[in-house]
Each structure stands twice: as structure tokens, then as C-alpha cells.
Coordinates of C-alpha atoms and ligand atoms in Angstrom, one line a residue:
Chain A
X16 CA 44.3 28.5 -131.0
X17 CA 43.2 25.3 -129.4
X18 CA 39.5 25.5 -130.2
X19 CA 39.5 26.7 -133.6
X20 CA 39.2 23.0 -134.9
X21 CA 35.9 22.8 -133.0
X22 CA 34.7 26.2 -134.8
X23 CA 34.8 24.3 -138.0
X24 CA 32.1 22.2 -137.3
X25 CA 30.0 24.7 -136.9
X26 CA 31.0 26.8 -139.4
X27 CA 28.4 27.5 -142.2
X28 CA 26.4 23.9 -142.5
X29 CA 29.2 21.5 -141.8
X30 CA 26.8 20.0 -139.0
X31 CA 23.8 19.5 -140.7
X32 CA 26.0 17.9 -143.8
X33 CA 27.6 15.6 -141.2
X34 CA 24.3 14.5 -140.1
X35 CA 22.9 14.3 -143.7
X36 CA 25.8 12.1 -144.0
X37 CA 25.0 10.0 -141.0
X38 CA 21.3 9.5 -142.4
X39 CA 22.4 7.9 -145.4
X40 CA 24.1 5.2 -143.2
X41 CA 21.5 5.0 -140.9
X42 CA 18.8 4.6 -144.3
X43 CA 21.4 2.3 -145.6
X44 CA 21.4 0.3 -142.5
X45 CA 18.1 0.4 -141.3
X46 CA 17.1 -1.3 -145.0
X47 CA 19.8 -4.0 -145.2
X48 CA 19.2 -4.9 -141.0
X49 CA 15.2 -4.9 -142.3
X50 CA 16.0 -7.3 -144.9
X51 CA 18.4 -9.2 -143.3
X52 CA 15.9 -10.4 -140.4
X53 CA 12.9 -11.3 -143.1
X54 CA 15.0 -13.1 -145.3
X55 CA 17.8 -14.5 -142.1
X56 CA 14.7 -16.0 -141.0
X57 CA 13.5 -17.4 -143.7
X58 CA 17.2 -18.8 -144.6
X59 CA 17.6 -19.9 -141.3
X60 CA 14.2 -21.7 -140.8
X61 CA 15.5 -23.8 -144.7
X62 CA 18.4 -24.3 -142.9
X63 CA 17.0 -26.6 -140.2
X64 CA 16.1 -28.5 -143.2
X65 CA 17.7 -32.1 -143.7
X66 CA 17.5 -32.0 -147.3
X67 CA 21.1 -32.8 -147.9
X68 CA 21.0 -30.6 -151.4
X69 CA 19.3 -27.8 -149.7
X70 CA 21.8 -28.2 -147.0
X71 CA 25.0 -28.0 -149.4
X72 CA 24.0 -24.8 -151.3
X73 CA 23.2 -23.1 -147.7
X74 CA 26.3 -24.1 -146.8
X75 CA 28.2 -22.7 -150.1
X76 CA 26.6 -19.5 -149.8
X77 CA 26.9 -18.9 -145.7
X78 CA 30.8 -19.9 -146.7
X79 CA 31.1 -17.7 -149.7
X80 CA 29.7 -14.6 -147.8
X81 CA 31.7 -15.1 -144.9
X82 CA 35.3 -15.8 -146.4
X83 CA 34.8 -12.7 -149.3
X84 CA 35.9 -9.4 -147.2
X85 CA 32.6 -6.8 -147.8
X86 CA 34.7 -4.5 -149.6
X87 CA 35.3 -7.0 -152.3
X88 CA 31.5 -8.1 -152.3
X89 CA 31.2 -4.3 -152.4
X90 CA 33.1 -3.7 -155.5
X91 CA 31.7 -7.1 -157.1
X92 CA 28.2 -6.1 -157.2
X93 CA 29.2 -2.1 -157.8
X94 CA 31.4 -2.5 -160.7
X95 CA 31.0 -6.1 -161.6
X96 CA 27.3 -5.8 -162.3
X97 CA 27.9 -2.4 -164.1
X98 CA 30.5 -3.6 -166.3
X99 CA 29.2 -7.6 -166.5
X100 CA 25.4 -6.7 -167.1
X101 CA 25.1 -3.1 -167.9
X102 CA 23.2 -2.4 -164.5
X103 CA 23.5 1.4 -163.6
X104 CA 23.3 0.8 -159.8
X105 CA 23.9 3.5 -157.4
X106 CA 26.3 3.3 -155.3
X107 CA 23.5 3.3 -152.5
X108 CA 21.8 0.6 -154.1
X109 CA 24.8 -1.9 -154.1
X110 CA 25.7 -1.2 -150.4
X111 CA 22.1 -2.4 -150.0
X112 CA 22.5 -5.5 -151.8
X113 CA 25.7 -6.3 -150.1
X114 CA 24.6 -5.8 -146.9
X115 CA 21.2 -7.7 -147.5
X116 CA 23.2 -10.5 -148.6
X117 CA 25.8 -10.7 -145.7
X118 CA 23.3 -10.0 -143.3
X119 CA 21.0 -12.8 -144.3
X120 CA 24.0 -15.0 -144.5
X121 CA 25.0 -14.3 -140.6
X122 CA 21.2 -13.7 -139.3
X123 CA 20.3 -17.3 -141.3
X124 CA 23.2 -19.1 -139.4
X125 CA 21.8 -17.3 -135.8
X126 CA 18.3 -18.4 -136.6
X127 CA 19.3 -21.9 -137.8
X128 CA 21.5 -22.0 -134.2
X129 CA 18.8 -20.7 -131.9
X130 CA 15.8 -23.0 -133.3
X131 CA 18.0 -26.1 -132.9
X132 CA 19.1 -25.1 -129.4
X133 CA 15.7 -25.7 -128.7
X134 CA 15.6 -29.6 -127.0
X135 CA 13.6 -31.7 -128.2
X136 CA 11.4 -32.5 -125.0
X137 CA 10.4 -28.9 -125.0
X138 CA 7.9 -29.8 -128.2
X139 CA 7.3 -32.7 -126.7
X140 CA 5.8 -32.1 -123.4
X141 CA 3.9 -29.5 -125.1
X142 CA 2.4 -31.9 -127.0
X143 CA 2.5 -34.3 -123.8
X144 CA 0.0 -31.3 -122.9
X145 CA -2.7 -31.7 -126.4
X146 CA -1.1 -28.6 -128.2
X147 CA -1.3 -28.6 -131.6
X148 CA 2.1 -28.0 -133.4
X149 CA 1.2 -23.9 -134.4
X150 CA 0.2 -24.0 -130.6
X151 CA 4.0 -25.3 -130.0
X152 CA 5.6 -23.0 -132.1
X153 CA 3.7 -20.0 -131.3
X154 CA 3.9 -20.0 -127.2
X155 CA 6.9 -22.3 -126.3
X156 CA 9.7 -22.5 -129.4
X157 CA 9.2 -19.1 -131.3
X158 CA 9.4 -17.3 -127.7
X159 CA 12.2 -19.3 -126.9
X160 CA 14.1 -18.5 -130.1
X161 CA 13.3 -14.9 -130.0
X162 CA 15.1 -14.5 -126.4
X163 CA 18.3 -16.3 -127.5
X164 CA 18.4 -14.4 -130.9
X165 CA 17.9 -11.4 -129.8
X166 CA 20.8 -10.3 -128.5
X167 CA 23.2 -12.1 -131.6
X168 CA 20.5 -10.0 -134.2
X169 CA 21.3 -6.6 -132.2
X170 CA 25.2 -7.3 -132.1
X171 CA 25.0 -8.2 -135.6
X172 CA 22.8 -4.7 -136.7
X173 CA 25.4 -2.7 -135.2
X174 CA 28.3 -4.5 -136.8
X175 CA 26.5 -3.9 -139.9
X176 CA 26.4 -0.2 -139.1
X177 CA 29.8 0.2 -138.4
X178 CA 30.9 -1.8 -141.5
X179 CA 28.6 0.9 -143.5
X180 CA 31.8 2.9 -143.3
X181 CA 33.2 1.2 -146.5
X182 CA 30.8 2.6 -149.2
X183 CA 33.0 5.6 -149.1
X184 CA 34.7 3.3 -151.7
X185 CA 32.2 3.0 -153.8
X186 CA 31.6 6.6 -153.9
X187 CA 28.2 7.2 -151.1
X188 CA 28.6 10.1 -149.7
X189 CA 28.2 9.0 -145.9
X190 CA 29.1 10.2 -143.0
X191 CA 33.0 9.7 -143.1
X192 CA 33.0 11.0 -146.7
X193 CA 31.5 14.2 -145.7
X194 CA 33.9 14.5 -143.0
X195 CA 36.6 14.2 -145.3
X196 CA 35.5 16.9 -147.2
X197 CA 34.9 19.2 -144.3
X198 CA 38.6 18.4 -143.4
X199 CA 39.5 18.8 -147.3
X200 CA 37.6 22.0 -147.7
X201 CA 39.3 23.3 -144.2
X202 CA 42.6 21.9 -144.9
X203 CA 44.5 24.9 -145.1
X204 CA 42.6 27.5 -142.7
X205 CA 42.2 25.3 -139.7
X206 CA 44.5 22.3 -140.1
X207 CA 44.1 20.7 -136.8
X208 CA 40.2 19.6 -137.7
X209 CA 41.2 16.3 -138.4
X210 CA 41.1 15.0 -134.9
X211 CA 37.6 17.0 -134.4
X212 CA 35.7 16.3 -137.1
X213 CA 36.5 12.4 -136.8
X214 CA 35.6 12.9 -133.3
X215 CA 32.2 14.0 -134.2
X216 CA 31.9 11.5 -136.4
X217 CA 33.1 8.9 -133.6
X218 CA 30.5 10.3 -131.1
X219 CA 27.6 10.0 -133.9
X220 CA 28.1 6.4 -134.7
X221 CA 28.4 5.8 -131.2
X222 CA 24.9 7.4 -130.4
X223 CA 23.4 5.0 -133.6
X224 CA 25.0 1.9 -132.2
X225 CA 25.2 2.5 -128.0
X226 CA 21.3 2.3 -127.1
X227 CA 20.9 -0.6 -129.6
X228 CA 23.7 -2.4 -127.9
X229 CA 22.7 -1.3 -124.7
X230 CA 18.9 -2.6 -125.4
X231 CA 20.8 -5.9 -126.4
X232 CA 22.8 -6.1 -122.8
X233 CA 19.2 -5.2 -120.9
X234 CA 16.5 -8.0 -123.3
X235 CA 19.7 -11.0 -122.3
X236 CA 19.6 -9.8 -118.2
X237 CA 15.8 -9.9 -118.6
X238 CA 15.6 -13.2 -120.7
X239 CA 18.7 -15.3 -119.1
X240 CA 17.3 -18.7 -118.0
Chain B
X6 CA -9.3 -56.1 -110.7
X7 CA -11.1 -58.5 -112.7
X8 CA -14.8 -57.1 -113.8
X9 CA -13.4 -53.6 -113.6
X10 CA -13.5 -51.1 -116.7
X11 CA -10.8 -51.0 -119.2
X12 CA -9.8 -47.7 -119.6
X13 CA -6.4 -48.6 -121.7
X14 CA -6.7 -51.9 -124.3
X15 CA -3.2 -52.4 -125.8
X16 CA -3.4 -55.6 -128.2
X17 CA -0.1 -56.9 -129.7
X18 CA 2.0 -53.1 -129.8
X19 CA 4.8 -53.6 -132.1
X20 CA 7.7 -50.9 -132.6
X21 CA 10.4 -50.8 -134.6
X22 CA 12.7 -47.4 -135.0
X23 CA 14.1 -48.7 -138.1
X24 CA 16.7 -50.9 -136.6
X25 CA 14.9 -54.0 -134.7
X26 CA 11.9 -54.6 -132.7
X27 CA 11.7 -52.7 -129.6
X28 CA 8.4 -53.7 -129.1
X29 CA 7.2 -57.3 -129.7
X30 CA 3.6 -57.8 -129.4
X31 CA 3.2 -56.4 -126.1
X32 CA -1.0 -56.7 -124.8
X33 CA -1.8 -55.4 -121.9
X34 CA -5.2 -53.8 -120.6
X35 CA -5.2 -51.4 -118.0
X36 CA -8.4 -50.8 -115.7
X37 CA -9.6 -47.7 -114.0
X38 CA -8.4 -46.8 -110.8
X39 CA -5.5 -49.3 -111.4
X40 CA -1.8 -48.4 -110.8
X41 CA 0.6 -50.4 -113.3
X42 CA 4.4 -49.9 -112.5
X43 CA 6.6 -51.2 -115.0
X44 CA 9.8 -52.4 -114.7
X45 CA 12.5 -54.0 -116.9
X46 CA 16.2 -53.5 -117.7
X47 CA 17.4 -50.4 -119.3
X48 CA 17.0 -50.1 -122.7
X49 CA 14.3 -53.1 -122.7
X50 CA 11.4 -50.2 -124.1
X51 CA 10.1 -49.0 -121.0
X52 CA 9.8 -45.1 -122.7
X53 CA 9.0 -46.5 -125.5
X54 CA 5.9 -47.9 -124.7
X55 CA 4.6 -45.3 -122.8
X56 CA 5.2 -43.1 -125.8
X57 CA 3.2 -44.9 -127.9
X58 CA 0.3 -44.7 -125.8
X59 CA 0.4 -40.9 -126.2
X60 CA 0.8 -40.6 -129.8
X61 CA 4.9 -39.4 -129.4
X62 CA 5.9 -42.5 -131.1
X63 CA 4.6 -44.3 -134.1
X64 CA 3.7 -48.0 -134.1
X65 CA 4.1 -50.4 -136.7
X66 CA 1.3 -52.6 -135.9
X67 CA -1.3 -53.5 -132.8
X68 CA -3.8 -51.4 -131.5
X69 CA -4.3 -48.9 -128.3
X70 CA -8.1 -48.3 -127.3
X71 CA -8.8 -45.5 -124.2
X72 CA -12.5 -46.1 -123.1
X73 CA -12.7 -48.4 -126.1
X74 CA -12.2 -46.1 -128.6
X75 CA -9.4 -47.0 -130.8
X76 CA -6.8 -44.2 -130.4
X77 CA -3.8 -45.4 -133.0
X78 CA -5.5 -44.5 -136.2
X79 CA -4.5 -42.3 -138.7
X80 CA -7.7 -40.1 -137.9
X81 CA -7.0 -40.2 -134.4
X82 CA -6.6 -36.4 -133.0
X83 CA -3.7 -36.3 -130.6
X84 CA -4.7 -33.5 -129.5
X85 CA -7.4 -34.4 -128.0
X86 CA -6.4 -37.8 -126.6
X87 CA -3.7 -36.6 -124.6
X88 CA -5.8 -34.2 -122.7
X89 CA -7.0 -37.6 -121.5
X90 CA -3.5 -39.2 -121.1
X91 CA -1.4 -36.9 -119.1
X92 CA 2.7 -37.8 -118.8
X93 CA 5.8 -36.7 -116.9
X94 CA 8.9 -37.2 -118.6
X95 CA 12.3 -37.9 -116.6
X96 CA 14.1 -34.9 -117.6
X97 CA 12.8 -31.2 -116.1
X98 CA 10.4 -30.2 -119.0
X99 CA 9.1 -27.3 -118.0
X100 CA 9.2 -24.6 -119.9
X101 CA 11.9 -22.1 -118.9
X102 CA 10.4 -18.9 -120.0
X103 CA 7.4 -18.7 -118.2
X104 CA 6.7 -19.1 -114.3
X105 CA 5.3 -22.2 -112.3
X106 CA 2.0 -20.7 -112.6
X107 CA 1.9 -20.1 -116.3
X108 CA 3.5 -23.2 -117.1
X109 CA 0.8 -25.0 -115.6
X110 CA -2.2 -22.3 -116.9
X111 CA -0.8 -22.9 -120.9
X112 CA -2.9 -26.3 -121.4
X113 CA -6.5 -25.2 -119.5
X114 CA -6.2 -22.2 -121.3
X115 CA -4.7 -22.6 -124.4
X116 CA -5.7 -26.2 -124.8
X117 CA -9.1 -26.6 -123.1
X118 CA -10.0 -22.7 -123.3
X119 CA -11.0 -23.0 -120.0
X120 CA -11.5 -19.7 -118.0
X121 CA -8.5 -17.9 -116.4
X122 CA -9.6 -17.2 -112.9
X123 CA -11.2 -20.5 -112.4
X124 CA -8.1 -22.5 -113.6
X125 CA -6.3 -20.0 -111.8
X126 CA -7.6 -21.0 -109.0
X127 CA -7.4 -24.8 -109.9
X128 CA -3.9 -24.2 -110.2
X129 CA -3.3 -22.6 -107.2
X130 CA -5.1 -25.1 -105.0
X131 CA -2.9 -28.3 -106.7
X132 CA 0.0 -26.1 -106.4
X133 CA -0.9 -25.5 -102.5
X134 CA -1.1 -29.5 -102.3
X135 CA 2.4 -30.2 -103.7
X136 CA 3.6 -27.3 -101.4
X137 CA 4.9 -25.1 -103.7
X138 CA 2.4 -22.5 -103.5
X139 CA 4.8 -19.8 -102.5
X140 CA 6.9 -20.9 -106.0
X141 CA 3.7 -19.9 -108.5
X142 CA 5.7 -16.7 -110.0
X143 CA 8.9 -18.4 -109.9
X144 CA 11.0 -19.1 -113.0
X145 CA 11.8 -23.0 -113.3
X146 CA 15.6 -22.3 -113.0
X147 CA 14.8 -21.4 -109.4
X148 CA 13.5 -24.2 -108.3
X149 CA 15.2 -27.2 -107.4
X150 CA 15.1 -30.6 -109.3
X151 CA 12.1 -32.3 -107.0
X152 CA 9.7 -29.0 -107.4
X153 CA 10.7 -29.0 -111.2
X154 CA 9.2 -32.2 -111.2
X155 CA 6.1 -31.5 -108.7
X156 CA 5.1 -29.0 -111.1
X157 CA 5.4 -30.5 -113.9
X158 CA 3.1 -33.4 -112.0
X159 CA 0.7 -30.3 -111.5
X160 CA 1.1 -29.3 -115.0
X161 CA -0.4 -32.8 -115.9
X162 CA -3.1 -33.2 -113.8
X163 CA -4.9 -29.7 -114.2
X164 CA -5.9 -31.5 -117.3
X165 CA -7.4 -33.8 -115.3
X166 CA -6.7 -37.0 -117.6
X167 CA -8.0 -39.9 -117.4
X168 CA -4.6 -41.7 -116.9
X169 CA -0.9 -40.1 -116.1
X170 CA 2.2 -41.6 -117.3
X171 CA 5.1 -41.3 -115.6
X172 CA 8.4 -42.5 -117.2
X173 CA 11.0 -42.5 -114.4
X174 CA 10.6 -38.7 -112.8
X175 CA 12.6 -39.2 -110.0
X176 CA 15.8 -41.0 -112.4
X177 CA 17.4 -37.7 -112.6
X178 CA 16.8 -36.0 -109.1
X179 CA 19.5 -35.7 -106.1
X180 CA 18.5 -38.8 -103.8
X181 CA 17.3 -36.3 -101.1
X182 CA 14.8 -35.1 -103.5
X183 CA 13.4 -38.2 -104.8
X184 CA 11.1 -38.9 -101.8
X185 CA 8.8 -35.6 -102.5
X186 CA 7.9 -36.6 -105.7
X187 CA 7.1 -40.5 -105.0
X188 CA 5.3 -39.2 -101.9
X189 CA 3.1 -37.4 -104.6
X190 CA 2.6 -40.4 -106.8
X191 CA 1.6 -42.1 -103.5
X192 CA -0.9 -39.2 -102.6
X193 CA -2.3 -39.4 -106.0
X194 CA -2.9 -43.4 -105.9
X195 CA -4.1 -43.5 -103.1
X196 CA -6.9 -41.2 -104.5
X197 CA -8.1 -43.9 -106.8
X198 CA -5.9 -41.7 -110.2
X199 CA -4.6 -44.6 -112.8
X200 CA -1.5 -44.5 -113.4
X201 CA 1.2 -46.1 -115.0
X202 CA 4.5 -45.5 -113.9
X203 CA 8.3 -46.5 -114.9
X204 CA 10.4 -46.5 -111.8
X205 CA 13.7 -48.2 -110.8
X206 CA 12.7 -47.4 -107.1
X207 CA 11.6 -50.6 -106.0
X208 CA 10.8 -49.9 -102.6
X209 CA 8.4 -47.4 -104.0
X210 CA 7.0 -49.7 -106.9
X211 CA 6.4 -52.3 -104.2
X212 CA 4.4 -49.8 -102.2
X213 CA 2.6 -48.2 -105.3
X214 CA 1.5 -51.0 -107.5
X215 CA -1.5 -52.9 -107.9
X216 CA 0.2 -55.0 -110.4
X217 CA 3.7 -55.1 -111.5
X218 CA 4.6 -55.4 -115.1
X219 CA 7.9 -56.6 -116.3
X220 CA 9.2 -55.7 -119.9
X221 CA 12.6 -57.5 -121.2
X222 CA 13.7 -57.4 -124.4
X223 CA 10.3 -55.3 -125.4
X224 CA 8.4 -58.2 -124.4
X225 CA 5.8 -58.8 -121.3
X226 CA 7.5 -61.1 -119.5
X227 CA 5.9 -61.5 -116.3
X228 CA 3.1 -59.6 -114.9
X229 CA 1.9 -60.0 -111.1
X230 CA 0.8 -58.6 -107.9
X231 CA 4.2 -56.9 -106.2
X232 CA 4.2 -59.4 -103.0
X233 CA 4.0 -62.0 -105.7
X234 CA 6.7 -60.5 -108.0
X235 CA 9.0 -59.5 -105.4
X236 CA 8.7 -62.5 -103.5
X237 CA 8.1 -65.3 -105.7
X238 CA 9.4 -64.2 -109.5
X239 CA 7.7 -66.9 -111.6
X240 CA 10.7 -66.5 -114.6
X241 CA 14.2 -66.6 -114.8
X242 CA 14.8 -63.3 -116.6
X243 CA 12.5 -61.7 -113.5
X244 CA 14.7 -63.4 -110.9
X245 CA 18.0 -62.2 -112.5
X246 CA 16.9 -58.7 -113.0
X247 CA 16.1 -58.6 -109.4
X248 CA 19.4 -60.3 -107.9
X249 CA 21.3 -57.3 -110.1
X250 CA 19.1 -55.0 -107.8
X251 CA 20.3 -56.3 -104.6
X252 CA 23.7 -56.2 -103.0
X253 CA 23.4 -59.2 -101.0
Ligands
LIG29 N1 14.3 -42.3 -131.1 C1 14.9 -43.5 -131.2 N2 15.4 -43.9 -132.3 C2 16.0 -45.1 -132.4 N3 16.1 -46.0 -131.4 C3 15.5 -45.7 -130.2 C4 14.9 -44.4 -130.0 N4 14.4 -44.3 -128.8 C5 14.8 -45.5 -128.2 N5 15.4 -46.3 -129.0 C6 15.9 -47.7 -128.8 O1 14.9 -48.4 -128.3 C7 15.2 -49.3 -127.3 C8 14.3 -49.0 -126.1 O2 14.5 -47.7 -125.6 P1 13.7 -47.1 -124.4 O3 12.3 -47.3 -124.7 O4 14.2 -45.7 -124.2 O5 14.1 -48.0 -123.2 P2 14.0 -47.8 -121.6 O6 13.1 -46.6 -121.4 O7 13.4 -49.1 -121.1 O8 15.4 -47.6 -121.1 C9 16.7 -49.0 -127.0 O9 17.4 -50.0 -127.6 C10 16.9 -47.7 -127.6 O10 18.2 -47.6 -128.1
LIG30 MG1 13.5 -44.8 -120.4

């Protein structure tokens, strides 16, 4: 009877509702990651900044982010803003505004990191050469930043991928959730599913995050000087 | 030199980074074809000054023509100017990301919108000069320290400025490297280029110089032919500074 748990996930549309499940992450993620770079660059461009006020409350908010576990951001903005401000969001749209704001808060910091790695003789001997500043920027720092941030933003998305996991708690049906109610549904027919059904579910995650992380290993051999 | 053009008028250059003078009223006019090597202690504003004459540093007061036009103005356009004032810095500029040959190739085309294949070819025949020819599709973290700096020599004068600035290009090489580069410089003087150049290589300035300038304290404080400087210091501070050179 060893392959009967196997058989379940392709009994009637367990696949398919596994891989419905897997979009939603993927949507999930795909949005926050999307965010996080527009506004990570934006934060982390303010954060080169030496206003010293504009430099405190970056500082307060990269903290904040990072000491709060997600889950607890999680059930902040899920049930905190339903119960504090009336807010009806979906359990889809609070992952999303989690995410967005941890993500920004990490991707800011890598941004801020990379443009100040930059040395300072590198703008100057371009403009030791009569290029204008947005001539600077545009083919000596921004390409420089790009290569070393890269590979931090990539190892970043798929962290934020994997960490998708915990909207189960706030009740989005993802990927896990729908293989816990395969395993539910099959508990009493095939009770050795478990280990199968969390296997699929290992195997999909790992074919969202390997070629990014992969991509991430090939840009640094390419870029490393 | 007397009679000669001016190309470079500096009239009493002061600089201050917020914490002292660095520069005191430092005049100085430099004529075409002229090499100027400047000397001095470290930390007297030997950087400095040659900074200023590109536009990297404010001044506080003074002036700075180039072919009589003032350049330290408000209106002045940098940009422009320093296709006219080339300079090499002591640390390995380059930029790591691209090869020799587009390292070279961003200011003729980027700057000067000159035609690829002919600066191409510009490029290739100073490269073939400094030797490094077989180095154009190189990254600069393959090269060693003295063709770093050959490069970035090339990367100045495919400009083709009016006057190069060199602040001590050979201070951070291995010693068996440094004698590839100042055989450059030599090359290049002896072609008639104006330079001015911050060394501690003495031998070199000696060899190199039309006139020897020597800054202490941010202040001119003697200014002569090299025999005469070398031989025959006219001031105290210049004799000093020279005894700390030699081990005798
Ligand atoms: N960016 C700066 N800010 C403040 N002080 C500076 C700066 N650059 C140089 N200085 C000071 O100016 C003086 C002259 O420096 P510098 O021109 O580098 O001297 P040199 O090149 O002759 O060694 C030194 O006392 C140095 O500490
Ligand atoms: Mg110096």
C-alpha cells in the first residue's frame, strides 16, 4: 500500500487546487517583492540622507519592522485595523501590506548599503572626466549599485516567498492551507498523505524560489569585481 | 618661460574646509608647454590645490583663469572645463565595471559625443603607446597597480586637455611598478603636454620639471628651476624638507 498516498494527489482536483493555492502566494509575492523594490528604493535613496530627523524616523521604522516577528505585524494590520478602524481587509490584502512594509524596510537598508559602498573617487574621476552628475549616476554609480544589490534583492524575494507561508493564520487559503485540507479531507482513507502532499508542496516552493536563487548565484559570478 | 602663454592664472587661491586655511593666497601662473611639479610636506595642500583647479573643491576667495577665462565663477560649467583640465588621482579610479577600453571610450563618447570608431581607434593607438594594448577588454581587477594607472593616464588624455594634473599616481604602486608610469609622464613632457604634477619621487621631479614649486603650510614658499632647488634651496623650510628626504 506504499503508493496510495501519492494517488491522493491526483485524486479528483487535488493538483490543480494545490497549484491554485501556490498562485495565491506567488500573486501575493510577486505584488509585495514589486512594491518592496519601488518604494526600498525610494527609502533607501532618503536614507543616504544626512538630515538627522529624517535619519531618526528611518531608523525607528527599519528597527520596528525588523524586531516585530511577521506574524505579529500580520495579525496587527489583519485584526488590529479591522477591530481599531472598521477596515474590512481581506486577509490577502493585509499579507500585502505586511510584506510591502517589511520588504521596503530590508530592501531600503540594501539600497542605502550598496549606494554608500560606492567610494567617493568613483564620482569624482567621473567628473575629473566633464560628466555631468545624471551622467555619473546613470553609467558609473546606478550600474555599480545594481550589481551589488542584486543578488541581496533576489535572496531577499525568496525569503519573502517562503515567509508567505504564515497567512495561513490569517485565514488565505495558500498553498499549505490547501494541503491541509487535502490531508484533512483524506485523513481517514489514506492516512499516510501527510508526508506526500507536504512533499509536493516542498517541491513547488522549491521550483518558485530555486531559479530565482539560482539567477542570483549566476548575476554575482558575472558581476564580481 | 618668460613671454610664453598663460594657460593657468591662479591669483591669491584661498581654501578653507571649515577648520583653517589650507590654502593661503597661493598665485601662481602656469604657461603652455610648461611642466610644474609640486612638492611640499604631507598634509601641506598639495591635493588640494590641484582640486581646486578642477572645480572638485570650492574656494573661498582668489581666482583661477585657463586661457584667460576666469573658470572659478558661479556660472562656470565644470563640465566643460575639465574636458580641458584632465587629472589622475593617486588611488586606482577606474571604473571596475567596465573594461580598459570602455573606461577610456565613456568621456569621447558620452562627454564630447565624439564618434565610436574614430575614438575607438584614438583609444587603441594611446593604449598601443602605454603598451597595454593586449589589456583593452580587460576588467581593471586584472590588471596590475602600474597599468591601472597607465590607463587611467589614457583615460585623461583621449580628452586631449589642455593641461593634466597628476596628484601623486605612483604614491600607491609596488616600487617595481612605479617606473612605467613616470616613464609615461616623461614621454608625455617631453612632447611639449603641460602638466602639473605632485610627486614625492624626487629623482623623477628633478628630471621632469621645468620649475619646481614648493607648497608648506598651503603657502608658495619657494619656486625655482630643479638644479636650483635641489642644489641651492633659497629657504630654510626648503632645505629642511629636503634633509628629511635624504639619509645621509
Ligand atoms: N575634505 C576635507 N575636509 C577637511 N579637511 C581636509 C579635506 N581634505 C584635506 N583636508 C585637510 O587639508 C589639508 C591639506 O590636505 P591635502 O591637500 O590632502 O594635502 P597633501 O595632498 O599635500 O598631503 C590637510 O590638513 C587635510 O587634513
Ligand atoms: Mg595628497
Amino acid at each position: 500500500m506504499q503508493d496510495l498516498g501519492i494517488r491522493v494527489l491526483f485524486m479528483g482536483n487535488n493538483f490543480i487546487r494545490l497549484l491554485g493555492g501556490l498562485w495565491i502566494t506567488v500573486k501575493i509575492s510577486l505584488i509585495s517583492v514589486g512594491l518592496s523594490i519601488v518604494f526600498g528604493l525610494l527609502l533607501g535613496m532618503i536614507m543616504t540622507l544626512k538630515n538627522p530627523i529624517v535619519k531618526c524616523l528611518t531608523k525607528i521604522y527599519l528597527e520596528f519592522i525588523r524586531i516585530m516577528p511577521q506574524l505579529v505585524l500580520l495579525f496587527l494590520v489583519y485584526f488590529g485595523a479591522t477591530k481599531s478602524f472598521g477596515l474590512q481587509l481581506s486577509g490577502e490584502v493585509s499579507a500585502v501590506i505586511v510584506f510591502t512594509m517589511w520588504g521596503t524596510a530590508e530592501m531600503g537598508d540594501l539600497v542605502r548599503g550598496a549606494l554608500i559602498s560606492i567610494p567617493k573617487h568613483q564620482y569624482e574621476s567621473g567628473a575629473a572626466l566633464g560628466l555631468e552628475s545624471r551622467q555619473i549616476y546613470r553609467y558609473i554609480i546606478v550600474p555599480q549599485t545594481l550589481r551589488r544589490l542584486l543578488p541581496l534583492a533576489i535572496n531577499l524575494a525568496t525569503r519573502m516567498v517562503k515567509t508567505t507561508s504564515l497567512i495561513v493564520l490569517i485565514g488565505v487559503v495558500e498553498v499549505l492551507k490547501v494541503a491541509q485540507q487535502i490531508i484533512e479531507a483524506n485523513r481517514y482513507t489514506v492516512p499516510d498523505s501527510a508526508l506526500w502532499i507536504y512533499g509536493c508542496v516542498f517541491f513547488l516552493y522549491f521550483i518558485v524560489c530555486w531559479p530565482v536563487s539560482r539567477l542570483a548565484v549566476r548575476m554575482e559570478k558575472k558581476w564580481e569585481n | 618661460m618668460e613671454g610664453q602663454e598663460k594657460l593657468l592664472e591662479i591669483h591669491h587661491l584661498h581654501k578653507d574646509y571649515g577648520n583653517g586655511a589650507v590654502l593661503k593666497d597661493v598665485s601662481l601662473d602656469i604657461h603652455k608647454g610648461e611642466v610644474l611639479v609640486l612638492i611640499g610636506p604631507s598634509g601641506c595642500g598639495k591635493s588640494t590645490f590641484l582640486r581646486c583647479m578642477n572645480g572638485l573643491e570650492q574656494i573661498q576667495s582668489g581666482e583661477i583663469r585657463l586661457d584667460g577665462e576666469v573658470i572659478t565663477d558661479p556660472k562656470t560649467k565644470w563640465s566643460e572645463v575639465r574636458q580641458k583640465i584632465g587629472m589622475v588621482f593617486q588611488s586606482y579610479e577606474l571604473f571596475p565595471h567596465m573594461t580598459v577600453i570602455n573606461n577610456i571610450l565613456l568621456g569621447p563618447l558620452k562627454v564630447q559625443k565624439k564618434e565610436k570608431k574614430e575614438a575607438e581607434k584614438e583609444a587603441e593607438q594611446l593604449l598601443e603607446r602605454v603598451g597595454l594594448l593586449d589589456k583593452k577588454d580587460a576588467y581593471p581587477r586584472q590588471l596590475s597597480g602600474g597599468q591601472k594607472q597607465r590607463v587611467a593616464i589614457v583615460r585623461a588624455l583621449i580628452m586631449k586637455p589642455e593641461i593634466l594634473l597628476f596628484d601623486e599616481v605612483t604614491a600607491a604602486l609596488d616600487p617595481e611598478m612605479v617606473r612605467e608610469v613616470l616613464d609615461v609622464m616623461l614621454e608625455l613632457a617631453k612632447e611639449g603636454s603641460t602638466m602639473v604634477i605632485v610627486t614625492h619621487e624626487m629623482q623623477f621631479a628633478r628630471a621632469v620639471a621645468d620649475r619646481i614649486v614648493f607648497l608648506d603650510g598651503g603657502e608658495v614658499v619657494e619656486m625655482a628651476a630643479p638644479e636650483q632647488f635641489f642644489t641651492q634651496p633659497e629657504t630654510e623650510r626648503a632645505k629642511r624638507f629636503l634633509d628629511t628626504l635624504s639619509f645621509e
